[in-house]
PDB file of C-alpha atoms in Angstrom:
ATOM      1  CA  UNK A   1      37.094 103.630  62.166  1.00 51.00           C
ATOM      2  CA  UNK A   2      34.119 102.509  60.130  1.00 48.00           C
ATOM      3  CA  UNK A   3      30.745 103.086  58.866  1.00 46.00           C
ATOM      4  CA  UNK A   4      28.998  99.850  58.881  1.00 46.00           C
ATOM      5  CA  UNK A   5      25.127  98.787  58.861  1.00 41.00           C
ATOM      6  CA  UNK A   6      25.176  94.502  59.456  1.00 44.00           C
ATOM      7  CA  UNK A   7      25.368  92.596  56.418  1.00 52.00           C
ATOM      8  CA  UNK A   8      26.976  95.203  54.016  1.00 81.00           C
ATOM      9  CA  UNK A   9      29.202  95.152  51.737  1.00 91.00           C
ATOM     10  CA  UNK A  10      32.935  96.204  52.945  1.00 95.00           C
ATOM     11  CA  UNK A  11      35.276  99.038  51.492  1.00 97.00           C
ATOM     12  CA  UNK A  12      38.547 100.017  52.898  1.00 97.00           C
ATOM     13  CA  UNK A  13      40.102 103.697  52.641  1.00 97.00           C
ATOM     14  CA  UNK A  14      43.918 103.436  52.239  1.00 98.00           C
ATOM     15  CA  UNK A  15      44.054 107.016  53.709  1.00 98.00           C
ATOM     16  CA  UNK A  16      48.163 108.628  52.729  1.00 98.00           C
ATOM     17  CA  UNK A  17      47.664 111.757  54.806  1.00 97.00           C
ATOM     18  CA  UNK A  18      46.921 112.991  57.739  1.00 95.00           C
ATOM     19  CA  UNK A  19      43.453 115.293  58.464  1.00 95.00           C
ATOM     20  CA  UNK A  20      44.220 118.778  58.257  1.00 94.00           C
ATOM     21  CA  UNK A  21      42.252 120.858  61.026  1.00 94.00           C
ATOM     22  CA  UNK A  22      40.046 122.551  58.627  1.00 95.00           C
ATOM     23  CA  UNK A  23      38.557 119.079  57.345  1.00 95.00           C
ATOM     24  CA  UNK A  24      38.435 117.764  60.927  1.00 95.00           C
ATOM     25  CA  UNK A  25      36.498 121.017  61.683  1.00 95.00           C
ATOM     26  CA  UNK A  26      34.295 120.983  59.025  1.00 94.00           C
ATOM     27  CA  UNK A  27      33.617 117.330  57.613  1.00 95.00           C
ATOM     28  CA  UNK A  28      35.315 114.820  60.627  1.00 95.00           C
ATOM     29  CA  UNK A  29      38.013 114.240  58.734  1.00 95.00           C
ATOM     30  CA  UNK A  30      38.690 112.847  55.378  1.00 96.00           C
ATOM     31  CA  UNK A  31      37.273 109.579  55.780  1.00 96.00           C
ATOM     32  CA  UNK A  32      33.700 111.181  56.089  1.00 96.00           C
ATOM     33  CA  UNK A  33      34.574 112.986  52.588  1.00 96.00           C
ATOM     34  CA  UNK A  34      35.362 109.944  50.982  1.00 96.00           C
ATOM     35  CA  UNK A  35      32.361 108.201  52.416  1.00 95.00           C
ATOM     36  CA  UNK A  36      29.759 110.871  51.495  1.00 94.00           C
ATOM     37  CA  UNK A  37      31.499 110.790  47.825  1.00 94.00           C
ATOM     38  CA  UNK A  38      31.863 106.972  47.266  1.00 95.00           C
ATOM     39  CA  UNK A  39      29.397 105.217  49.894  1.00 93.00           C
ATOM     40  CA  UNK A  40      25.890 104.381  50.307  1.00 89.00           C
ATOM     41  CA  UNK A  41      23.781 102.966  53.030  1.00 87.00           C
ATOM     42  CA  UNK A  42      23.638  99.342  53.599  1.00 88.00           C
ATOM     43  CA  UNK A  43      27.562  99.448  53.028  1.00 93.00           C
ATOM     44  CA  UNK A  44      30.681  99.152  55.794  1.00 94.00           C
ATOM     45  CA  UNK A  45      33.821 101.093  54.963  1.00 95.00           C
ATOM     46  CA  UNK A  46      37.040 101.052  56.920  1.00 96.00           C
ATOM     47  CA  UNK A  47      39.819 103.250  57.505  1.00 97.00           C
ATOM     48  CA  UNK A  48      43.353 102.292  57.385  1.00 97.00           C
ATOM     49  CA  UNK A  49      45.681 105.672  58.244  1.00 97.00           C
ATOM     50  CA  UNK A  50      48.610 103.767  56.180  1.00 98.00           C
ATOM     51  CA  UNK A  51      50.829 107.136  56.298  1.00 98.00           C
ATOM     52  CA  UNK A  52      50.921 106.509  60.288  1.00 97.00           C
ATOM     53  CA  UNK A  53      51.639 102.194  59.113  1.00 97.00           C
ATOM     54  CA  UNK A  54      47.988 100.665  59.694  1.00 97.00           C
ATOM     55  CA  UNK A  55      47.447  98.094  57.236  1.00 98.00           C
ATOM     56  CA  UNK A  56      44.487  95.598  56.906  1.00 97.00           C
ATOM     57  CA  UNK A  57      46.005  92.354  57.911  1.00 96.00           C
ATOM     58  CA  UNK A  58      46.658  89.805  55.001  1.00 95.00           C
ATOM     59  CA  UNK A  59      44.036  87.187  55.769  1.00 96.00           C
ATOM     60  CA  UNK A  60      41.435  90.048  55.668  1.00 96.00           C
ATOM     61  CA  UNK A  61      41.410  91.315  52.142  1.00 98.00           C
ATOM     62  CA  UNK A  62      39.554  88.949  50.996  1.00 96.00           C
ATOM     63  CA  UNK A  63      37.154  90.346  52.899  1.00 95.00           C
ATOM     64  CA  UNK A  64      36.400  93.680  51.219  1.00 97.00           C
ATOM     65  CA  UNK A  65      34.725  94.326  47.885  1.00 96.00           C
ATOM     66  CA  UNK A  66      37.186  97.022  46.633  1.00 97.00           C
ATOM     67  CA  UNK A  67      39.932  99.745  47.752  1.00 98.00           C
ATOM     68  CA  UNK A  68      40.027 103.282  47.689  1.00 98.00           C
ATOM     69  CA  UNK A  69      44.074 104.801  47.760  1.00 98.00           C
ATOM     70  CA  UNK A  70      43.631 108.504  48.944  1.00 98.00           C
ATOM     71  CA  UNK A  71      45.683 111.591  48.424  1.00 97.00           C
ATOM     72  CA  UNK A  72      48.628 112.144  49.873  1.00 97.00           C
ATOM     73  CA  UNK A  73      51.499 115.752  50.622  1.00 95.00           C
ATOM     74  CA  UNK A  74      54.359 112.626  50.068  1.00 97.00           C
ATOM     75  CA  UNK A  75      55.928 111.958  46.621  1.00 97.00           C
ATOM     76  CA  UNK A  76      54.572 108.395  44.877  1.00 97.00           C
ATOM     77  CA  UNK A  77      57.997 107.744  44.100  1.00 97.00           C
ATOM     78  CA  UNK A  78      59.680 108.001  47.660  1.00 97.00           C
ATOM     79  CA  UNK A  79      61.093 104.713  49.774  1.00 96.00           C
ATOM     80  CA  UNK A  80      59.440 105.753  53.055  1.00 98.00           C
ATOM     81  CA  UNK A  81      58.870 102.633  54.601  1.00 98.00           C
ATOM     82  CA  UNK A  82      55.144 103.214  54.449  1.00 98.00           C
ATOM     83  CA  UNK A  83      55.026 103.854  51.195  1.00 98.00           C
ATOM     84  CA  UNK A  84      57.111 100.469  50.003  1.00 98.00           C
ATOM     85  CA  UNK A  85      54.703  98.584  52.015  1.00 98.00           C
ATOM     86  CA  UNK A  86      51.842  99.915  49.509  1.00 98.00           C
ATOM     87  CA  UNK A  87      52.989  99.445  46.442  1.00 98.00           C
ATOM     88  CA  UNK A  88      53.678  95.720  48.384  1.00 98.00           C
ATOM     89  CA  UNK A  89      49.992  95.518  48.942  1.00 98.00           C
ATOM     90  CA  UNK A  90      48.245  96.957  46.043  1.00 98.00           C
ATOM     91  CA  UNK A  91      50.862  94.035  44.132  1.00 98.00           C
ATOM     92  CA  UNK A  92      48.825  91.566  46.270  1.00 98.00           C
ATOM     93  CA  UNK A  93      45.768  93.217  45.731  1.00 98.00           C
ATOM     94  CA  UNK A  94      46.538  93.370  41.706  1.00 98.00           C
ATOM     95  CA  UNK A  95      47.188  89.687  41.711  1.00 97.00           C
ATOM     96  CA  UNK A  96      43.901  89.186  44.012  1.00 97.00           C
ATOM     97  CA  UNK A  97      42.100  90.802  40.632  1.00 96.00           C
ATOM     98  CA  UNK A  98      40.890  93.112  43.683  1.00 97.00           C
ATOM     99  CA  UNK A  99      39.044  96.561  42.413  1.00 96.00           C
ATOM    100  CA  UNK A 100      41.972  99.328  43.323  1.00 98.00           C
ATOM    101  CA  UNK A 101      40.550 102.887  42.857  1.00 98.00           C
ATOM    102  CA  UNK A 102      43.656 105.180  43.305  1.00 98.00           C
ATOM    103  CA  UNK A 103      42.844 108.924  43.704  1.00 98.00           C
ATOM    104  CA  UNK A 104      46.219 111.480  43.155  1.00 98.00           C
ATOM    105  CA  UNK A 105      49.043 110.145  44.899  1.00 98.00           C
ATOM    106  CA  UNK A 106      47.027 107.291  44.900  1.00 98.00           C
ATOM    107  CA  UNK A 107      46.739 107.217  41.326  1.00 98.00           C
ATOM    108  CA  UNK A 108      50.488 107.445  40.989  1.00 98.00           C
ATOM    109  CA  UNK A 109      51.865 105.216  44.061  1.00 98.00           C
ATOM    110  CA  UNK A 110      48.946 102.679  42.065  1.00 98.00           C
ATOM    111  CA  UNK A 111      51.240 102.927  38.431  1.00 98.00           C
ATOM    112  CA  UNK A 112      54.465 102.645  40.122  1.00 98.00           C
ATOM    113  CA  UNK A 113      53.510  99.324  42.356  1.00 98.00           C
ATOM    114  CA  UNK A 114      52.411  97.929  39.430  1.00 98.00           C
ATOM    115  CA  UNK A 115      55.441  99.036  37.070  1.00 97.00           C
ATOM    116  CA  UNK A 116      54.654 101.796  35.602  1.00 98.00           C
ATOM    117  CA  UNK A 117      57.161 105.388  35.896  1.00 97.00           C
ATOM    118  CA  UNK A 118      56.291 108.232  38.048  1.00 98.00           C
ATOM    119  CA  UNK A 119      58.023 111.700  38.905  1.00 97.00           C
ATOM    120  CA  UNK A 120      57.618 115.558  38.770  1.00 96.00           C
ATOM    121  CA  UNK A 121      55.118 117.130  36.390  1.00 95.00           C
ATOM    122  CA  UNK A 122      57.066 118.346  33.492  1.00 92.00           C
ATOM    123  CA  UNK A 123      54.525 121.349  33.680  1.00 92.00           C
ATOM    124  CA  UNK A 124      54.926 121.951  37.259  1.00 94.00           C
ATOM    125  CA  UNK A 125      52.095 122.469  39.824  1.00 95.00           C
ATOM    126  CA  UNK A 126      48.453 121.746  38.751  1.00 95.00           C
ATOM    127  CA  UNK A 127      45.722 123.505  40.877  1.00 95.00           C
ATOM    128  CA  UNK A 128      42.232 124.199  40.431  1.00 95.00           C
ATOM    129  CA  UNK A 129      39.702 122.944  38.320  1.00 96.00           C
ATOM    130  CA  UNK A 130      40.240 121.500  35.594  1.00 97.00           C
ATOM    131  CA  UNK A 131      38.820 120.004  32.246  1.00 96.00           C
ATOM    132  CA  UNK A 132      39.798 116.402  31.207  1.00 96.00           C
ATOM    133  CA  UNK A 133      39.159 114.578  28.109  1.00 93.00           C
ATOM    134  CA  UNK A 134      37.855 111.141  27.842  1.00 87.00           C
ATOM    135  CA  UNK A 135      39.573 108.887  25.070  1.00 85.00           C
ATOM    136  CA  UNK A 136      36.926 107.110  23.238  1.00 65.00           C
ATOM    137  CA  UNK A 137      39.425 104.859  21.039  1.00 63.00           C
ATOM    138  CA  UNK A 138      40.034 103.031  24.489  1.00 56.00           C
ATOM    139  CA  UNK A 139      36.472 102.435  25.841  1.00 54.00           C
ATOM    140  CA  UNK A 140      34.199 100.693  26.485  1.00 48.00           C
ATOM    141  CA  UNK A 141      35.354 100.093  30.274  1.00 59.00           C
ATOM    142  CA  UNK A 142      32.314  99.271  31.928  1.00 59.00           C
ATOM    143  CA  UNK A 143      32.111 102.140  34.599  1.00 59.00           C
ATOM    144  CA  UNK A 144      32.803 104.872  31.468  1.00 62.00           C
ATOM    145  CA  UNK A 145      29.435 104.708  28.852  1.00 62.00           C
ATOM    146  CA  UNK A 146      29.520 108.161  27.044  1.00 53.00           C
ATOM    147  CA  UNK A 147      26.028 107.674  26.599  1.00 64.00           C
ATOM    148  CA  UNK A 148      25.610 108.509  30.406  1.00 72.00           C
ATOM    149  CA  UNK A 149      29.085 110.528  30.698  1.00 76.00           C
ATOM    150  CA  UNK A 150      30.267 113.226  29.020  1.00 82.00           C
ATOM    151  CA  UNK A 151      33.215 113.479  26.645  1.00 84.00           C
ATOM    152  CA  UNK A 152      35.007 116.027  29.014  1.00 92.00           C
ATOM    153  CA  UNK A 153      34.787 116.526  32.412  1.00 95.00           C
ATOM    154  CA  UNK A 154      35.840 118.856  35.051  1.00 96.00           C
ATOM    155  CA  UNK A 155      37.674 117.940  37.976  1.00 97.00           C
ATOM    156  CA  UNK A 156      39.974 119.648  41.216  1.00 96.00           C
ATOM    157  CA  UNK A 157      43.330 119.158  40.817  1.00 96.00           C
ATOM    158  CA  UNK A 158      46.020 119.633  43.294  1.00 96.00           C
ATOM    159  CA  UNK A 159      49.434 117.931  42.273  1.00 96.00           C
ATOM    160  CA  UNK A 160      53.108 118.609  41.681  1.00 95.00           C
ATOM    161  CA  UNK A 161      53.789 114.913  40.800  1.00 96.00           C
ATOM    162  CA  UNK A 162      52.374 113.019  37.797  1.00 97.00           C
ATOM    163  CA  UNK A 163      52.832 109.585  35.895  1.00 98.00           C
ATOM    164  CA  UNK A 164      54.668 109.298  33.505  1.00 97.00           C
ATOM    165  CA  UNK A 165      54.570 106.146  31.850  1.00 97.00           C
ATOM    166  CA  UNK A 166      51.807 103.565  32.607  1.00 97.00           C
ATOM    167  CA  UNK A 167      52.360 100.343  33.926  1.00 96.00           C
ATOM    168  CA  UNK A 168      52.300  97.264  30.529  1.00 96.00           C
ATOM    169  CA  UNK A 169      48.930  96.391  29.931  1.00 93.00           C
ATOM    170  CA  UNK A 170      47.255  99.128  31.627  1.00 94.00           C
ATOM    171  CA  UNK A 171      45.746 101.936  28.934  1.00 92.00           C
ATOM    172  CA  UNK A 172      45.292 105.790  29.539  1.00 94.00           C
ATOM    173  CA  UNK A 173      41.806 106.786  29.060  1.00 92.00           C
ATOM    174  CA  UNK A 174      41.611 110.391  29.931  1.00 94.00           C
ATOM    175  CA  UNK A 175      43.828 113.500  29.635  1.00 96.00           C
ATOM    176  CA  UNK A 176      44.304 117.039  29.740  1.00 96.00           C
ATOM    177  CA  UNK A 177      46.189 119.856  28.223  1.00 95.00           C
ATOM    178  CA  UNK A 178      48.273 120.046  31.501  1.00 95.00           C
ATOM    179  CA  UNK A 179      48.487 116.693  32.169  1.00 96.00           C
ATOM    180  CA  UNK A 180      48.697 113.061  30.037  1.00 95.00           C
ATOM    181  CA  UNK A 181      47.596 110.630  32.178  1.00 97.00           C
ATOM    182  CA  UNK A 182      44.847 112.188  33.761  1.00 97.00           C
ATOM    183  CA  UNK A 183      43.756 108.456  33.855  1.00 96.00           C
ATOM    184  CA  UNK A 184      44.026 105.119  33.527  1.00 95.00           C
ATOM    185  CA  UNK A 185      43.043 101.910  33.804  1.00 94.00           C
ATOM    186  CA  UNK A 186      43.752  98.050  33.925  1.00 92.00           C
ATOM    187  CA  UNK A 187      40.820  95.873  32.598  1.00 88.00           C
ATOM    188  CA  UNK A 188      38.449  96.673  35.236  1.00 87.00           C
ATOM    189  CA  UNK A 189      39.895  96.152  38.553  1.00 93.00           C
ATOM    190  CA  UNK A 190      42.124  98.679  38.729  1.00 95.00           C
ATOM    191  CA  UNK A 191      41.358 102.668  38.256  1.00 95.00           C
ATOM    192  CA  UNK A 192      43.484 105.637  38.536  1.00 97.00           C
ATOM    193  CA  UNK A 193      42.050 109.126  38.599  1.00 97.00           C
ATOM    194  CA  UNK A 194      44.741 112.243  38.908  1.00 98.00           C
ATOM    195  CA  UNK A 195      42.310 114.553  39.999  1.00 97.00           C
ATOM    196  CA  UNK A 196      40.132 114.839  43.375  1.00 97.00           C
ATOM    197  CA  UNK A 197      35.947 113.682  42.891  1.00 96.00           C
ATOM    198  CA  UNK A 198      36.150 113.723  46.612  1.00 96.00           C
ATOM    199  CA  UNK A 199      36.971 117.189  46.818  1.00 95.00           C
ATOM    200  CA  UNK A 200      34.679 120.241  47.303  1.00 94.00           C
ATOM    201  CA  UNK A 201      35.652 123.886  46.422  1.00 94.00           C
ATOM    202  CA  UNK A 202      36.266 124.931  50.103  1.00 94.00           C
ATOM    203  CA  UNK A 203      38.647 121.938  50.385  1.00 95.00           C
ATOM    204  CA  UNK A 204      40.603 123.346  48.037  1.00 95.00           C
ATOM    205  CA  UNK A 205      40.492 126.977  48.716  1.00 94.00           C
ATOM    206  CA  UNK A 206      41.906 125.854  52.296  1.00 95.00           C
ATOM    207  CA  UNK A 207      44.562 123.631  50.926  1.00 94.00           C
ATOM    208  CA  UNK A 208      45.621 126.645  49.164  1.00 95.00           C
ATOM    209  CA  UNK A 209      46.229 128.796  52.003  1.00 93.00           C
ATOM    210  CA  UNK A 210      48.270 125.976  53.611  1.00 94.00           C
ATOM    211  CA  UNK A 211      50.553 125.906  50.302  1.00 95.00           C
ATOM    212  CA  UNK A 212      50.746 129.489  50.487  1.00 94.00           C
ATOM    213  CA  UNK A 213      51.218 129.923  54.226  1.00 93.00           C
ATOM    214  CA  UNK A 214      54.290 127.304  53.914  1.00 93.00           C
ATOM    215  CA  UNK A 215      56.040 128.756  50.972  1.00 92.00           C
ATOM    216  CA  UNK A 216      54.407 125.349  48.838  1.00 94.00           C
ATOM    217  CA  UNK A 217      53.391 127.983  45.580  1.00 93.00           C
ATOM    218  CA  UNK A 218      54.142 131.501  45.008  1.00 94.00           C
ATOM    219  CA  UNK A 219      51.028 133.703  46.023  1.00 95.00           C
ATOM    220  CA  UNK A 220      50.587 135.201  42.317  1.00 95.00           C
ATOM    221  CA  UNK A 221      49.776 132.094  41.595  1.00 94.00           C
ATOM    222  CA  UNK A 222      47.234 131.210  44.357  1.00 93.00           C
ATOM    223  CA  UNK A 223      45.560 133.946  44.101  1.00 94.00           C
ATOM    224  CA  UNK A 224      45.031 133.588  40.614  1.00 94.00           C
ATOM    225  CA  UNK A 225      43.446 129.996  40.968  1.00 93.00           C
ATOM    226  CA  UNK A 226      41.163 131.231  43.682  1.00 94.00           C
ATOM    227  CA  UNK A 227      39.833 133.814  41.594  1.00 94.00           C
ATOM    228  CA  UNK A 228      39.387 130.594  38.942  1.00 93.00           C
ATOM    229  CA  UNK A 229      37.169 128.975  41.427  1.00 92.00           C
ATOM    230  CA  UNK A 230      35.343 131.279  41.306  1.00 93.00           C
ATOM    231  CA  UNK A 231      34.138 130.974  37.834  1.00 92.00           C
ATOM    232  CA  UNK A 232      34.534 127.324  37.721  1.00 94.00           C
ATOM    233  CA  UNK A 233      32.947 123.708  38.872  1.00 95.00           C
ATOM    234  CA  UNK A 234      33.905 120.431  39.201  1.00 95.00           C
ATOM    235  CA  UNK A 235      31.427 117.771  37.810  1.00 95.00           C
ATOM    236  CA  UNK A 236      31.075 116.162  40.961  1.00 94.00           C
ATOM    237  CA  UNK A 237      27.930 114.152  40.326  1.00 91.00           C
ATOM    238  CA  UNK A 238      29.534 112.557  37.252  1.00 91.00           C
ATOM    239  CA  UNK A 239      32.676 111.243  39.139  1.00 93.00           C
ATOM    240  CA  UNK A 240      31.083 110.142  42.065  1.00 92.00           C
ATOM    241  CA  UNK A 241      28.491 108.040  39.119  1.00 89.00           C
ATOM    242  CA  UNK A 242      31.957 107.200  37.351  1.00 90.00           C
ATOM    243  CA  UNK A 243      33.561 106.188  40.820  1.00 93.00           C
ATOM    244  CA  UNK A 244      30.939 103.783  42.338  1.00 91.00           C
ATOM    245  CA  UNK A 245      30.259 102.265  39.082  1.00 88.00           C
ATOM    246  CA  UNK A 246      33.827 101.232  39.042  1.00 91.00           C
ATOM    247  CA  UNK A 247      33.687 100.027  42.703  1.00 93.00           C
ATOM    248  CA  UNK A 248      30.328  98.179  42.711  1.00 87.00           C
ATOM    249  CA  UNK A 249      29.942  97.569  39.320  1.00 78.00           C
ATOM    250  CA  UNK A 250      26.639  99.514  38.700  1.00 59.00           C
TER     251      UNK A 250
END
C-alpha cells in the first residue's frame, strides 16, 4: 500500500500491529495516521505489515530516504520470529547510516536491535498525556533547536514496556517523571520517541476501552485518564515539526 506522486521521495512504515476497527472506521487504518502526521505531498510512502512478516526486500532499502517503526500490543523484547527479523533489519539499516525513526515499541525493539536493554516499566502502565523534558546538556541534534521547540513537551503515551538501558553510543535526550528514556538518539540517523505524535485524543480514548474491555488495566484507572484527557493536549504540531525534521532533514 502506498501514497506516491512520480518522482518523490520514498518512506517506508514498518507497521507492528494490526488496524483495530475503530481506526479502519475512522482514519483507513494506521498507515493514513502516520501519513497525515509525517508526510507531505510530492512524497511516496510504503507500508510493510511486518507483524503479519512483510519485509521490504534487501536490494530495496537503498531505495527509501528513511524508516518509520510503528507501535505495536507485542513486547520489544519477545523472540517471535517477526520480531527477530527486525531487530535483523534495523542492524542493516543502522550499518546503512539509514534514518530509523522508532515510535513506542518501535522505540524499544530500535534500542534492543542495536544493543541496548529493554523490559517492563518499573512504574507500570503509562497512559495519557504526558509532559516530557528535553535535555539540553545533550543537544544540539539537528532536528531538536530549542529556539523553535520548547523545553517540555506533551505527548500520548500508551506503554507497559520501557528501555532500560540505551544502546553504547546512543544518548537519551528527553525524559519524564514516569519514564527515563522518553528518548533517544544516535548521531542523527537514528531516533527513538516513547510516546505517540501520531496519535490523536480519540485514538486513545478507544484504545482505552479495548484495554478495559480485555481486562489490559483496571477500570479505576481508565477512567481516571479519560477524565485527564479531558483537561489535557498533546503538542502535536511540535512533534510532527520535530519528526519530519529528523526524517528529511528540514
Amino acid at each position: 500500500m502506498r501514497m506516491q506522486m512520480e518522482g518523490g521521495k520514498r518512506y517506508a512504515l514498518l507497521l507492528a500491529a494490526t488496524d483495530s476497527d475503530y481506526v479502519k472506521k475512522l482514519y483507513g487504518g494506521y498507515f493514513n495516521v502516520f501519513v497525515d502526521a509525517l508526510g507531505d505531498e510530492g512524497e511516496r510512502w510504503d507500508l510493510f505489515r511486518v507483524v503479519e512478516g512483510h519485509f521490504p526486500e534487501m536490494d530495496e532499502l537503498e531505495n527509501y530516504e528513511a524508516f518509520v517503526v510503528s507501535g505495536s500490543p507485542y513486547d520489544a523484547y519477545g523472540n517471535e520470529h517477526w520480531i527477530l527479523k527486525l531487530c535483523l533489519l534495523l542492524q542493516t539499516l543502522f550499518a546503512m547510516q539509514k534514518k530509523v525513526l522508532g515510535i513506542c515499541f518501535g522505540h524499544q525493539v530500535l534500542c534492543r536491535a542495536l544493543g541496548g536493554k529493554v523490559g517492563k516499566a518499573y512504574t507500570g502502565w503509562d497512559i495519557g498525556v504526558r509532559k516530557i523534558r528535553i535535555l539540553k546538556e545533550f543537544l544540539p541534534c539537528n532536528f531538536l533547536e530549542l529556539d523553535e521547540i520548547p523545553p517540555t513537551l506533551s505527548i500520548i503515551e500508551c506503554h507497559q514496556d520501557e528501555v532500560w538501558d540505551v544502546p553504547v553510543g546512543a544518548e537519551v535526550i528527553a525524559c519524564s517523571d514516569k519514564t527515563r528514556v522518553e528518548m533517544f538518539a544516535f548521531g542523527n540517523h537514528i531516533l527513538g520517541i516513547q510516546g505517540h505524535p501520531e496519535y490523536t485524543k480519540d485514538i486513545l480514548n478507544n484504545l482505552i476501552d479495548r484495554l478495559l474491555s480485555n481486562d489490559c488495566i483496571e477500570r479505576g484507572f481508565g477512567e481516571d485518564v479519560k477524565t485527564q484527557l479531558l483537561m489535557a493536549d498533546p503538542d502535536r504540531k511540535y512533534w510532527e515539526k520535530i519528526c519530519q525534521r529528523f526524517l528529511k532533514g528540514r
